[in-house]
Phi, psi and omega in degrees: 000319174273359197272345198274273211321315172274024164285294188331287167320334192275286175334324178300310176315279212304341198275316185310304188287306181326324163280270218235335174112173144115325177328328206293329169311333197267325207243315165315312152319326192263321184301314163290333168291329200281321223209050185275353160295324189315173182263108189314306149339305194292264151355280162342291186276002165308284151345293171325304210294324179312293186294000153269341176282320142302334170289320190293309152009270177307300150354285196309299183312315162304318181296359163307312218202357138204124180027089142303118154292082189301307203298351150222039176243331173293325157326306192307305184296311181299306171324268218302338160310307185314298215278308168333305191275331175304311183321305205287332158286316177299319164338313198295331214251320177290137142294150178281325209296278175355305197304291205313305207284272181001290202313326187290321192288315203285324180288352177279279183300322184294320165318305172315305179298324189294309152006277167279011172259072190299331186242027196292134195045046147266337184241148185257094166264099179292185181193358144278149165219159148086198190295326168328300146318317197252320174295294115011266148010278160318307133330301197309288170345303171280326173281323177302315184294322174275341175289309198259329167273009089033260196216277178101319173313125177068018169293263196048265159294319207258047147255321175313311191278334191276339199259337206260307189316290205267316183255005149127001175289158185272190176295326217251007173272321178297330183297309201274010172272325191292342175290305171291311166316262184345325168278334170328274178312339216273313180275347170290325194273352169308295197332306203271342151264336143352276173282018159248029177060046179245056197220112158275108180284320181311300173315325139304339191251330170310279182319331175292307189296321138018260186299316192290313173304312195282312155314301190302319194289309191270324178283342172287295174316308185281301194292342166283359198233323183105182177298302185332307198283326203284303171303358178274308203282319187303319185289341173273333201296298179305293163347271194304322173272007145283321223263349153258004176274329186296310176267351167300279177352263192267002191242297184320000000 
């Protein structure tokens, strides 16, 4: 029953993170609802194992059918590989909790702005080039990447908006730099849990095919819908990860 029930979660998760970022509200929550005994390490690289087969998914489909923009997205990928496995080590040695509080405010705020910027990521303008460009990337990189191995809740989101903000994408080109960055990270904190053994494979491999059926449903949905639908699902996306970053924090 439970291995149904988080197949179930996982399709949601790869359909939700396919669109807009963000799966992680769904399928991180039902492993620890399934398993509260597991050791959370466990859990965690469980988890990896869905979400890099869903994103690598997503990745491939978009890059089907629309423009990957390399010249930041390749910075981007390298940074965020790195910086992702320093994060998953430093778990070990940093508290989370700052982050856990932080996190309901910074997601507030990214909500308020996208919000009030109605047209924000309707138009694909890039508005970066050059060392610039690359430069941009790379930070972006590094901080999201470290960031999601870490912590993690909402890398996603906050790679959309950094690809739609700084460099100039509409949602739905920034989704597939955000698809590509994200497995980046996504398979580094595997790598590295992984070789602590912190990995249910059987249980991980349910969830990857999963994660991927549910990816397949939602990168078909956005790219058949546009930037506009992509930008609807973020703003709800953003929503549901204040108000479950709020009660982990301050309600639990």
């Amino acid at each position: 029953m439970e291995f149904a029930f988080l197949a179930v979660a996982a399709f949601l998760a790869g359909l939700i993170d396919a669109v807009a970022g963000g799966g992680g509200l769904v399928q991180i929550p039902a492993l620890f609802s399934a398993f509260p005994g597991m050791p959370p390490a466990t859990l965690l690289g469980t988890n990896k194992v869905a979400s890099v087969a869903g994103t690598a998914n997503a990745a491939i489909r978009y890059g089907r059918s629309v423009r990957i923009y390399w010249a930041a997205t390749a910075p981007a990928v390298v940074a965020a590989f790195l910086f992702s496995m320093a994060g998953a080590w430093a778990l070990t040695m940093i508290p989370a909790e700052p982050l856990r509080k932080a996190l309901p405010f910074v997601l507030v705020t990214l909500l308020v702005y996208t919000v009030a910027k109605k047209d924000l990521g309707t138009e694909h303008a890039p508005s970066l080039s050059g060392t610039r460009e690359r430069v941009a990337a790379l930070l972006a990189g590094a901080a999201i990447g470290f960031y999601d191995g870490v912590f993690g809740p909402g890398t996603g989101s906050f790679l959309m908006i950094v690809f739609v903000r700084v460099f100039g994408y509409d949602f739905l080109h920034a989704s597939a730099s955000t698809k590509v960055v994200n497995m980046a990270t996504n398979l580094a904190a595997l790598l590295l849990l992984a070789s602590k053994g912190h990995i249910w494979w059987q249980l991980g491999l349910v969830m990857a095919v999963a994660n991927v059926a549910g990816s397949q449903v939602g990168s078909r949905l956005a790219l058949r819908h546009g930037s506009g639908f992509v930008r609807k699902v973020f703003i709800v996306v953003v929503s549901a990860l204040i108000l479950k970053t709020a009660w982990d924090a301050f309600a639990r």
